[in-house]
Amino acid sequence: MKRTSRDIRTANRYEVLRQIIAASPTSRQELAAATGLSLATVATLVGELLDLRMITEVGFEDSAGGRPRGLVAVNASGGALIGVDIAETYVHVELFDLGLNVLARAEEDVRPSESRPEQVVGHVAAVVGSVVAQAGIEGARVLGVGVSVPGQVDRATGISEYAPNWDWHDVPLLDLLTEHIAYPLYLDNPLRASAVAELWFGAARGRGDAVVVNLGTGVGSGLILGGGLHRGVSNSAGEWGHTTIVLDGRLCRCGKNGCVEAYVGASGIMLTLRESSADSPLLHPEDQTATIAALARGLAERDPVAVKVVRDTVRYLGAGIADLVNLFNPEVVVLSSWVAAALGEPLVEEVRGAVARHALPRPNAATEIVLSPIPTDPVCLGAATFALEGALQSVGQRQQKRTPSARAKAHHRQ
Amino acid sequence: MKRTSRDIRTANRYEVLRQIIAASPTSRQELAAATGLSLATVATLVGELLDLRMITEVGFEDSAGGRPRGLVAVNASGGALIGVDIAETYVHVELFDLGLNVLARAEEDVRPSESRPEQVVGHVAAVVGSVVAQAGIEGARVLGVGVSVPGQVDRATGISEYAPNWDWHDVPLLDLLTEHIAYPLYLDNPLRASAVAELWFGAARGRGDAVVVNLGTGVGSGLILGGGLHRGVSNSAGEWGHTTIVLDGRLCRCGKNGCVEAYVGASGIMLTLRESSADSPLLHPEDQTATIAALARGLAERDPVAVKVVRDTVRYLGAGIADLVNLFNPEVVVLSSWVAAALGEPLVEEVRGAVARHALPRPNAATEIVLSPIPTDPVCLGAATFALEGALQSVGQRQQKRTPSARAKAHHRQ
């Protein structure tokens, strides 16, 4: 999408709060230096965040010879944010304070027989209720709930256009959720949630261009370009899992052939293991998690089958990531999601070598490849961040024509 | 790269001038509406452009009931811009006025035996001198010369890191050019030049996200994201020609296997023709241009070999463009360069069908696929646009701490 002045103001507001969360307490001068914004712009944005009680004044620091500088810090108790990760087999929910510390978490399993939208929404409502109760906070303090659902999502209408795990088509998920959840809701998918988590709190913080590669049951990427999330014109950018790596190759669950996901998604890795050694004890035919865990152990023990399967996988994965390096020329590629976490540094080491063989030298030299440093569920964290961004954005819109009473109301609503 | 406030000011300056060039005469009010910038910002930027004599006041229009609105138009004779397209077999140069109308053009052939950097630079210097003489303008009015050279370019240092056509490595091209050319020089590559040409004057104008696909001897893409050129962290984004479409496939001239370029570049198409019908009269073994022209005629006449070769090529091209659609989710994909121009609408029609088969439905539905509408050499036009952007940017930097005398000097320098 084309950036308007409002987009720029919103991006600047995010950037300033991101810096404050990263380095509280901090001064307006430090924020200006860190963000590249003018001191006047920073002062305005800090004023807005103070008005919103998202941050607070916390004293002064001496500046050499000059006036003491006012310090601000995130007001952790200024509100709560909830992140919901709807996955194939579970719904995972975390409740955060404004410093994005986890105050409560809960999870429910989703059985294959319970994957109708109403059933999944029931799980979500139950778990959201549970974290609010656990945290013992007033509902009025919940600024919003970010919900991540796999597949193609229309954010504006709140429709899950296509969720490959349950073959959902055009499910009005936001409407269904609104029947059970009274907080402001923000719908998106795990690719963008984990990218935003890296941008705010992980390996993409302070980076202009980063690609966050999700390796799980599904496979895809979230794109940080020019310091912000690139969504594309219809919020479906980043579908790297369905780019072609072997024309006419393996059938993918999307119905096409030779997609990256067909080789490097958890099912693809299991198929490679089966092709390589059909009776391998590493293989747990109905259990992706157990199989990937067994591969990880095998890799650590230099088990030849495990080593071969990971090498075979990395042939595709390295070429696929090299495509991202050649196209985006990012500062960093972050490997996220559970398959990447399970296979860990040994996988990353292999990937670096394969990318160096496939990518052009100039972009390859500029790109670091790292594991996600986020210790908790990055999809929950990113979903909660969407709620934080939503709160900042809607507030910005309200403030554009604010009157004293509108401003008081905005405070009241929190 | 991360966007700073200066980048944003520069981008806004481009945007306003772009609109004025597109729709002269126009008012500040219309410019604000078209760009999404505030009237105050537009007024400041228009003031800067007036100071620079890049635009002029051209009268007033009535506004219903209000004060008459001042109209501005591009000041075509306010300066000249030169674009240089260094290609494998020729150097093509065009001189433009500030409305980006061609005032003069010249070309020299580059024989394979003359491809040393000093020889190529000699050609460039001769042709640049020729267009300035032809146009009969004073050298002092040339605001800059944009130079496009294929391959990996370090803009900051002016080094051609790698030019695949001549196997150049780390050639200090800007230094060599500076010995012969006194005007400000701006170095980049044809992928980015043609993308900027589409952004300012072609199918990407007014679009937030667009991908410009160059189909020629070399193959690659230029990326317009968030309304501006995406360069990546080391100015090498967009290397789609060297993404993998068939793992372990055809050898590419980059030394790797299975790259898009190995199938859809002019040599790749010739190889497909040779594999399909080794003694085809369409094949001109040493002449890419003649072969592609023969294929285009064959396609128009429904010659079965030509139809088959184009279909086979589009299998790869369609999958490769679908990858771009899935990753970037752009509003438009523009097919540019001489192979696309030669094969024309019949090629585009086939490509649309193939992309629809390969891309995910949601991004596919949001993307238009079109031929470049630019009637002249888009690389020359884009290179000249880099010179225009350079003039706007350096002026912006000078103006940041301008004094009356510095301002007078800035005018004088033009």
PDB file of N, CA, C and O in Angstrom, chain A residues 146-205:
ATOM      1  N   GLY A 146      -5.553  -9.522  19.986  1.00  0.00           N
ATOM      2  CA  GLY A 146      -5.090  -9.876  18.649  1.00  0.00           C
ATOM      3  C   GLY A 146      -5.271 -11.364  18.440  1.00  0.00           C
ATOM      4  O   GLY A 146      -4.964 -12.154  19.324  1.00  0.00           O
ATOM      5  N   VAL A 147      -5.819 -11.735  17.303  1.00  0.00           N
ATOM      6  CA  VAL A 147      -6.114 -13.143  17.029  1.00  0.00           C
ATOM      7  C   VAL A 147      -5.401 -13.548  15.744  1.00  0.00           C
ATOM      8  O   VAL A 147      -5.599 -12.936  14.689  1.00  0.00           O
ATOM      9  N   SER A 148      -4.584 -14.582  15.843  1.00  0.00           N
ATOM     10  CA  SER A 148      -3.897 -15.096  14.668  1.00  0.00           C
ATOM     11  C   SER A 148      -4.527 -16.405  14.223  1.00  0.00           C
ATOM     12  O   SER A 148      -4.700 -17.319  15.026  1.00  0.00           O
ATOM     13  N   VAL A 149      -4.891 -16.467  12.965  1.00  0.00           N
ATOM     14  CA  VAL A 149      -5.435 -17.701  12.391  1.00  0.00           C
ATOM     15  C   VAL A 149      -4.665 -17.984  11.098  1.00  0.00           C
ATOM     16  O   VAL A 149      -4.384 -17.059  10.337  1.00  0.00           O
ATOM     17  N   PRO A 150      -4.270 -19.224  10.872  1.00  0.00           N
ATOM     18  CA  PRO A 150      -3.456 -19.522   9.686  1.00  0.00           C
ATOM     19  C   PRO A 150      -4.184 -19.215   8.381  1.00  0.00           C
ATOM     20  O   PRO A 150      -5.419 -19.231   8.334  1.00  0.00           O
ATOM     21  N   GLY A 151      -3.420 -18.931   7.356  1.00  0.00           N
ATOM     22  CA  GLY A 151      -3.977 -18.818   6.011  1.00  0.00           C
ATOM     23  C   GLY A 151      -4.210 -17.388   5.583  1.00  0.00           C
ATOM     24  O   GLY A 151      -3.587 -16.455   6.076  1.00  0.00           O
ATOM     25  N   GLN A 152      -5.137 -17.222   4.655  1.00  0.00           N
ATOM     26  CA  GLN A 152      -5.412 -15.926   4.051  1.00  0.00           C
ATOM     27  C   GLN A 152      -6.495 -15.217   4.857  1.00  0.00           C
ATOM     28  O   GLN A 152      -7.568 -15.761   5.058  1.00  0.00           O
ATOM     29  N   VAL A 153      -6.180 -14.001   5.308  1.00  0.00           N
ATOM     30  CA  VAL A 153      -7.077 -13.268   6.193  1.00  0.00           C
ATOM     31  C   VAL A 153      -7.379 -11.895   5.601  1.00  0.00           C
ATOM     32  O   VAL A 153      -6.469 -11.188   5.186  1.00  0.00           O
ATOM     33  N   ASP A 154      -8.627 -11.531   5.566  1.00  0.00           N
ATOM     34  CA  ASP A 154      -8.986 -10.161   5.199  1.00  0.00           C
ATOM     35  C   ASP A 154      -9.161  -9.385   6.495  1.00  0.00           C
ATOM     36  O   ASP A 154     -10.158  -9.547   7.200  1.00  0.00           O
ATOM     37  N   ARG A 155      -8.157  -8.562   6.820  1.00  0.00           N
ATOM     38  CA  ARG A 155      -8.195  -7.839   8.099  1.00  0.00           C
ATOM     39  C   ARG A 155      -9.370  -6.894   8.199  1.00  0.00           C
ATOM     40  O   ARG A 155      -9.959  -6.711   9.246  1.00  0.00           O
ATOM     41  N   ALA A 156      -9.656  -6.234   7.077  1.00  0.00           N
ATOM     42  CA  ALA A 156     -10.662  -5.180   7.109  1.00  0.00           C
ATOM     43  C   ALA A 156     -12.035  -5.765   7.431  1.00  0.00           C
ATOM     44  O   ALA A 156     -12.778  -5.214   8.241  1.00  0.00           O
ATOM     45  N   THR A 157     -12.379  -6.886   6.815  1.00  0.00           N
ATOM     46  CA  THR A 157     -13.704  -7.474   7.037  1.00  0.00           C
ATOM     47  C   THR A 157     -13.683  -8.514   8.146  1.00  0.00           C
ATOM     48  O   THR A 157     -14.740  -8.962   8.588  1.00  0.00           O
ATOM     49  N   GLY A 158     -12.466  -8.941   8.568  1.00  0.00           N
ATOM     50  CA  GLY A 158     -12.385  -9.960   9.612  1.00  0.00           C
ATOM     51  C   GLY A 158     -12.762 -11.346   9.140  1.00  0.00           C
ATOM     52  O   GLY A 158     -13.188 -12.188   9.922  1.00  0.00           O
ATOM     53  N   ILE A 159     -12.577 -11.582   7.831  1.00  0.00           N
ATOM     54  CA  ILE A 159     -12.948 -12.892   7.279  1.00  0.00           C
ATOM     55  C   ILE A 159     -11.700 -13.759   7.091  1.00  0.00           C
ATOM     56  O   ILE A 159     -10.689 -13.296   6.566  1.00  0.00           O
ATOM     57  N   SER A 160     -11.790 -14.996   7.545  1.00  0.00           N
ATOM     58  CA  SER A 160     -10.761 -15.986   7.250  1.00  0.00           C
ATOM     59  C   SER A 160     -11.092 -16.546   5.876  1.00  0.00           C
ATOM     60  O   SER A 160     -11.995 -17.369   5.722  1.00  0.00           O
ATOM     61  N   GLU A 161     -10.391 -16.064   4.861  1.00  0.00           N
ATOM     62  CA  GLU A 161     -10.758 -16.442   3.489  1.00  0.00           C
ATOM     63  C   GLU A 161     -10.438 -17.895   3.199  1.00  0.00           C
ATOM     64  O   GLU A 161     -11.160 -18.584   2.501  1.00  0.00           O
ATOM     65  N   TYR A 162      -9.292 -18.317   3.741  1.00  0.00           N
ATOM     66  CA  TYR A 162      -8.898 -19.692   3.510  1.00  0.00           C
ATOM     67  C   TYR A 162      -7.944 -20.128   4.610  1.00  0.00           C
ATOM     68  O   TYR A 162      -6.900 -19.504   4.807  1.00  0.00           O
ATOM     69  N   ALA A 163      -8.323 -21.130   5.365  1.00  0.00           N
ATOM     70  CA  ALA A 163      -7.446 -21.693   6.393  1.00  0.00           C
ATOM     71  C   ALA A 163      -7.144 -23.126   5.981  1.00  0.00           C
ATOM     72  O   ALA A 163      -8.021 -23.994   6.017  1.00  0.00           O
ATOM     73  N   PRO A 164      -5.912 -23.398   5.524  1.00  0.00           N
ATOM     74  CA  PRO A 164      -5.612 -24.703   4.928  1.00  0.00           C
ATOM     75  C   PRO A 164      -5.737 -25.853   5.923  1.00  0.00           C
ATOM     76  O   PRO A 164      -6.090 -26.963   5.541  1.00  0.00           O
ATOM     77  N   ASN A 165      -5.469 -25.590   7.212  1.00  0.00           N
ATOM     78  CA  ASN A 165      -5.485 -26.690   8.192  1.00  0.00           C
ATOM     79  C   ASN A 165      -6.872 -27.303   8.332  1.00  0.00           C
ATOM     80  O   ASN A 165      -7.021 -28.498   8.517  1.00  0.00           O
ATOM     81  N   TRP A 166      -7.903 -26.476   8.257  1.00  0.00           N
ATOM     82  CA  TRP A 166      -9.264 -27.003   8.412  1.00  0.00           C
ATOM     83  C   TRP A 166     -10.105 -26.819   7.151  1.00  0.00           C
ATOM     84  O   TRP A 166     -11.313 -27.012   7.173  1.00  0.00           O
ATOM     85  N   ASP A 167      -9.458 -26.414   6.089  1.00  0.00           N
ATOM     86  CA  ASP A 167     -10.156 -26.164   4.836  1.00  0.00           C
ATOM     87  C   ASP A 167     -11.348 -25.210   5.017  1.00  0.00           C
ATOM     88  O   ASP A 167     -12.397 -25.372   4.414  1.00  0.00           O
ATOM     89  N   TRP A 168     -11.160 -24.212   5.880  1.00  0.00           N
ATOM     90  CA  TRP A 168     -12.168 -23.155   6.029  1.00  0.00           C
ATOM     91  C   TRP A 168     -12.153 -22.260   4.791  1.00  0.00           C
ATOM     92  O   TRP A 168     -11.088 -21.910   4.292  1.00  0.00           O
ATOM     93  N   HIS A 169     -13.322 -21.869   4.350  1.00  0.00           N
ATOM     94  CA  HIS A 169     -13.424 -20.897   3.259  1.00  0.00           C
ATOM     95  C   HIS A 169     -14.377 -19.786   3.671  1.00  0.00           C
ATOM     96  O   HIS A 169     -15.516 -20.066   4.046  1.00  0.00           O
ATOM     97  N   ASP A 170     -13.906 -18.538   3.599  1.00  0.00           N
ATOM     98  CA  ASP A 170     -14.746 -17.370   3.856  1.00  0.00           C
ATOM     99  C   ASP A 170     -15.534 -17.458   5.155  1.00  0.00           C
ATOM    100  O   ASP A 170     -16.755 -17.286   5.181  1.00  0.00           O
ATOM    101  N   VAL A 171     -14.832 -17.739   6.233  1.00  0.00           N
ATOM    102  CA  VAL A 171     -15.459 -17.800   7.560  1.00  0.00           C
ATOM    103  C   VAL A 171     -15.432 -16.388   8.171  1.00  0.00           C
ATOM    104  O   VAL A 171     -14.366 -15.786   8.292  1.00  0.00           O
ATOM    105  N   PRO A 172     -16.604 -15.858   8.578  1.00  0.00           N
ATOM    106  CA  PRO A 172     -16.642 -14.502   9.181  1.00  0.00           C
ATOM    107  C   PRO A 172     -16.174 -14.557  10.633  1.00  0.00           C
ATOM    108  O   PRO A 172     -16.959 -14.353  11.562  1.00  0.00           O
ATOM    109  N   LEU A 173     -14.891 -14.811  10.812  1.00  0.00           N
ATOM    110  CA  LEU A 173     -14.355 -15.140  12.130  1.00  0.00           C
ATOM    111  C   LEU A 173     -14.520 -13.995  13.119  1.00  0.00           C
ATOM    112  O   LEU A 173     -14.854 -14.212  14.287  1.00  0.00           O
ATOM    113  N   LEU A 174     -14.296 -12.768  12.639  1.00  0.00           N
ATOM    114  CA  LEU A 174     -14.380 -11.626  13.547  1.00  0.00           C
ATOM    115  C   LEU A 174     -15.811 -11.460  14.072  1.00  0.00           C
ATOM    116  O   LEU A 174     -16.019 -11.205  15.266  1.00  0.00           O
ATOM    117  N   ASP A 175     -16.791 -11.630  13.198  1.00  0.00           N
ATOM    118  CA  ASP A 175     -18.191 -11.540  13.637  1.00  0.00           C
ATOM    119  C   ASP A 175     -18.494 -12.610  14.678  1.00  0.00           C
ATOM    120  O   ASP A 175     -19.154 -12.348  15.693  1.00  0.00           O
ATOM    121  N   LEU A 176     -18.022 -13.824  14.428  1.00  0.00           N
ATOM    122  CA  LEU A 176     -18.266 -14.909  15.379  1.00  0.00           C
ATOM    123  C   LEU A 176     -17.607 -14.617  16.719  1.00  0.00           C
ATOM    124  O   LEU A 176     -18.198 -14.833  17.784  1.00  0.00           O
ATOM    125  N   LEU A 177     -16.369 -14.095  16.673  1.00  0.00           N
ATOM    126  CA  LEU A 177     -15.659 -13.790  17.916  1.00  0.00           C
ATOM    127  C   LEU A 177     -16.345 -12.660  18.683  1.00  0.00           C
ATOM    128  O   LEU A 177     -16.402 -12.671  19.920  1.00  0.00           O
ATOM    129  N   THR A 178     -16.865 -11.673  17.934  1.00  0.00           N
ATOM    130  CA  THR A 178     -17.501 -10.518  18.561  1.00  0.00           C
ATOM    131  C   THR A 178     -18.722 -10.912  19.389  1.00  0.00           C
ATOM    132  O   THR A 178     -19.070 -10.246  20.358  1.00  0.00           O
ATOM    133  N   GLU A 179     -19.336 -12.032  19.010  1.00  0.00           N
ATOM    134  CA  GLU A 179     -20.490 -12.496  19.798  1.00  0.00           C
ATOM    135  C   GLU A 179     -20.087 -12.930  21.209  1.00  0.00           C
ATOM    136  O   GLU A 179     -20.914 -12.967  22.109  1.00  0.00           O
ATOM    137  N   HIS A 180     -18.801 -13.297  21.359  1.00  0.00           N
ATOM    138  CA  HIS A 180     -18.360 -13.820  22.667  1.00  0.00           C
ATOM    139  C   HIS A 180     -17.371 -12.919  23.398  1.00  0.00           C
ATOM    140  O   HIS A 180     -17.157 -13.094  24.586  1.00  0.00           O
ATOM    141  N   ILE A 181     -16.709 -12.032  22.667  1.00  0.00           N
ATOM    142  CA  ILE A 181     -15.615 -11.259  23.262  1.00  0.00           C
ATOM    143  C   ILE A 181     -15.908  -9.780  23.071  1.00  0.00           C
ATOM    144  O   ILE A 181     -16.131  -9.317  21.951  1.00  0.00           O
ATOM    145  N   ALA A 182     -15.895  -9.033  24.211  1.00  0.00           N
ATOM    146  CA  ALA A 182     -16.320  -7.633  24.148  1.00  0.00           C
ATOM    147  C   ALA A 182     -15.171  -6.674  23.858  1.00  0.00           C
ATOM    148  O   ALA A 182     -15.391  -5.508  23.580  1.00  0.00           O
ATOM    149  N   TYR A 183     -13.921  -7.153  23.924  1.00  0.00           N
ATOM    150  CA  TYR A 183     -12.781  -6.257  23.715  1.00  0.00           C
ATOM    151  C   TYR A 183     -12.569  -6.001  22.220  1.00  0.00           C
ATOM    152  O   TYR A 183     -13.007  -6.791  21.395  1.00  0.00           O
ATOM    153  N   PRO A 184     -11.883  -4.905  21.894  1.00  0.00           N
ATOM    154  CA  PRO A 184     -11.565  -4.676  20.480  1.00  0.00           C
ATOM    155  C   PRO A 184     -10.742  -5.855  19.939  1.00  0.00           C
ATOM    156  O   PRO A 184      -9.815  -6.324  20.597  1.00  0.00           O
ATOM    157  N   LEU A 185     -11.092  -6.320  18.745  1.00  0.00           N
ATOM    158  CA  LEU A 185     -10.460  -7.516  18.171  1.00  0.00           C
ATOM    159  C   LEU A 185      -9.669  -7.146  16.923  1.00  0.00           C
ATOM    160  O   LEU A 185     -10.093  -6.302  16.129  1.00  0.00           O
ATOM    161  N   TYR A 186      -8.511  -7.785  16.751  1.00  0.00           N
ATOM    162  CA  TYR A 186      -7.663  -7.558  15.583  1.00  0.00           C
ATOM    163  C   TYR A 186      -7.266  -8.913  15.015  1.00  0.00           C
ATOM    164  O   TYR A 186      -6.618  -9.714  15.685  1.00  0.00           O
ATOM    165  N   LEU A 187      -7.673  -9.162  13.790  1.00  0.00           N
ATOM    166  CA  LEU A 187      -7.439 -10.473  13.182  1.00  0.00           C
ATOM    167  C   LEU A 187      -6.277 -10.404  12.203  1.00  0.00           C
ATOM    168  O   LEU A 187      -6.179  -9.462  11.404  1.00  0.00           O
ATOM    169  N   ASP A 188      -5.396 -11.391  12.246  1.00  0.00           N
ATOM    170  CA  ASP A 188      -4.364 -11.506  11.218  1.00  0.00           C
ATOM    171  C   ASP A 188      -3.828 -12.933  11.211  1.00  0.00           C
ATOM    172  O   ASP A 188      -4.426 -13.805  11.830  1.00  0.00           O
ATOM    173  N   ASN A 189      -2.708 -13.170  10.505  1.00  0.00           N
ATOM    174  CA  ASN A 189      -2.225 -14.547  10.451  1.00  0.00           C
ATOM    175  C   ASN A 189      -0.860 -14.690  11.122  1.00  0.00           C
ATOM    176  O   ASN A 189      -0.217 -13.703  11.458  1.00  0.00           O
ATOM    177  N   PRO A 190      -0.430 -15.946  11.365  1.00  0.00           N
ATOM    178  CA  PRO A 190       0.798 -16.151  12.155  1.00  0.00           C
ATOM    179  C   PRO A 190       2.056 -15.632  11.468  1.00  0.00           C
ATOM    180  O   PRO A 190       3.027 -15.298  12.160  1.00  0.00           O
ATOM    181  N   LEU A 191       2.061 -15.555  10.132  1.00  0.00           N
ATOM    182  CA  LEU A 191       3.249 -15.035   9.446  1.00  0.00           C
ATOM    183  C   LEU A 191       3.480 -13.590   9.851  1.00  0.00           C
ATOM    184  O   LEU A 191       4.590 -13.175  10.176  1.00  0.00           O
ATOM    185  N   ARG A 192       2.410 -12.807   9.819  1.00  0.00           N
ATOM    186  CA  ARG A 192       2.542 -11.387  10.150  1.00  0.00           C
ATOM    187  C   ARG A 192       2.692 -11.182  11.658  1.00  0.00           C
ATOM    188  O   ARG A 192       3.410 -10.297  12.098  1.00  0.00           O
ATOM    189  N   ALA A 193       2.027 -12.044  12.441  1.00  0.00           N
ATOM    190  CA  ALA A 193       2.173 -11.912  13.900  1.00  0.00           C
ATOM    191  C   ALA A 193       3.624 -12.156  14.307  1.00  0.00           C
ATOM    192  O   ALA A 193       4.199 -11.373  15.078  1.00  0.00           O
ATOM    193  N   SER A 194       4.237 -13.194  13.780  1.00  0.00           N
ATOM    194  CA  SER A 194       5.607 -13.449  14.240  1.00  0.00           C
ATOM    195  C   SER A 194       6.568 -12.405  13.683  1.00  0.00           C
ATOM    196  O   SER A 194       7.560 -12.077  14.330  1.00  0.00           O
ATOM    197  N   ALA A 195       6.277 -11.851  12.511  1.00  0.00           N
ATOM    198  CA  ALA A 195       7.142 -10.784  11.977  1.00  0.00           C
ATOM    199  C   ALA A 195       7.076  -9.541  12.868  1.00  0.00           C
ATOM    200  O   ALA A 195       8.102  -8.929  13.186  1.00  0.00           O
ATOM    201  N   VAL A 196       5.876  -9.178  13.287  1.00  0.00           N
ATOM    202  CA  VAL A 196       5.709  -8.001  14.142  1.00  0.00           C
ATOM    203  C   VAL A 196       6.346  -8.238  15.511  1.00  0.00           C
ATOM    204  O   VAL A 196       6.936  -7.328  16.104  1.00  0.00           O
ATOM    205  N   ALA A 197       6.268  -9.477  15.998  1.00  0.00           N
ATOM    206  CA  ALA A 197       6.942  -9.798  17.266  1.00  0.00           C
ATOM    207  C   ALA A 197       8.449  -9.582  17.133  1.00  0.00           C
ATOM    208  O   ALA A 197       9.084  -9.007  18.022  1.00  0.00           O
ATOM    209  N   GLU A 198       9.029 -10.010  16.022  1.00  0.00           N
ATOM    210  CA  GLU A 198      10.475  -9.804  15.825  1.00  0.00           C
ATOM    211  C   GLU A 198      10.792  -8.320  15.679  1.00  0.00           C
ATOM    212  O   GLU A 198      11.822  -7.846  16.148  1.00  0.00           O
ATOM    213  N   LEU A 199       9.903  -7.584  14.999  1.00  0.00           N
ATOM    214  CA  LEU A 199      10.140  -6.154  14.790  1.00  0.00           C
ATOM    215  C   LEU A 199      10.133  -5.383  16.116  1.00  0.00           C
ATOM    216  O   LEU A 199      10.958  -4.510  16.355  1.00  0.00           O
ATOM    217  N   TRP A 200       9.175  -5.719  16.969  1.00  0.00           N
ATOM    218  CA  TRP A 200       9.058  -4.981  18.234  1.00  0.00           C
ATOM    219  C   TRP A 200      10.021  -5.500  19.297  1.00  0.00           C
ATOM    220  O   TRP A 200      10.554  -4.733  20.091  1.00  0.00           O
ATOM    221  N   PHE A 201      10.216  -6.833  19.329  1.00  0.00           N
ATOM    222  CA  PHE A 201      10.893  -7.410  20.503  1.00  0.00           C
ATOM    223  C   PHE A 201      12.019  -8.380  20.170  1.00  0.00           C
ATOM    224  O   PHE A 201      12.660  -8.888  21.065  1.00  0.00           O
ATOM    225  N   GLY A 202      12.254  -8.659  18.912  1.00  0.00           N
ATOM    226  CA  GLY A 202      13.192  -9.727  18.580  1.00  0.00           C
ATOM    227  C   GLY A 202      14.317  -9.294  17.671  1.00  0.00           C
ATOM    228  O   GLY A 202      14.833  -8.173  17.763  1.00  0.00           O
ATOM    229  N   ALA A 203      14.676 -10.162  16.735  1.00  0.00           N
ATOM    230  CA  ALA A 203      15.885  -9.984  15.931  1.00  0.00           C
ATOM    231  C   ALA A 203      15.734  -8.920  14.844  1.00  0.00           C
ATOM    232  O   ALA A 203      16.716  -8.548  14.212  1.00  0.00           O
ATOM    233  N   ALA A 204      14.514  -8.428  14.618  1.00  0.00           N
ATOM    234  CA  ALA A 204      14.331  -7.397  13.591  1.00  0.00           C
ATOM    235  C   ALA A 204      14.236  -6.000  14.190  1.00  0.00           C
ATOM    236  O   ALA A 204      14.076  -5.023  13.464  1.00  0.00           O
ATOM    237  N   ARG A 205      14.362  -5.904  15.522  1.00  0.00           N
ATOM    238  CA  ARG A 205      14.226  -4.590  16.158  1.00  0.00           C
ATOM    239  C   ARG A 205      15.346  -3.663  15.704  1.00  0.00           C
ATOM    240  O   ARG A 205      16.517  -4.015  15.735  1.00  0.00           O
TER     241      ARG A 205
END
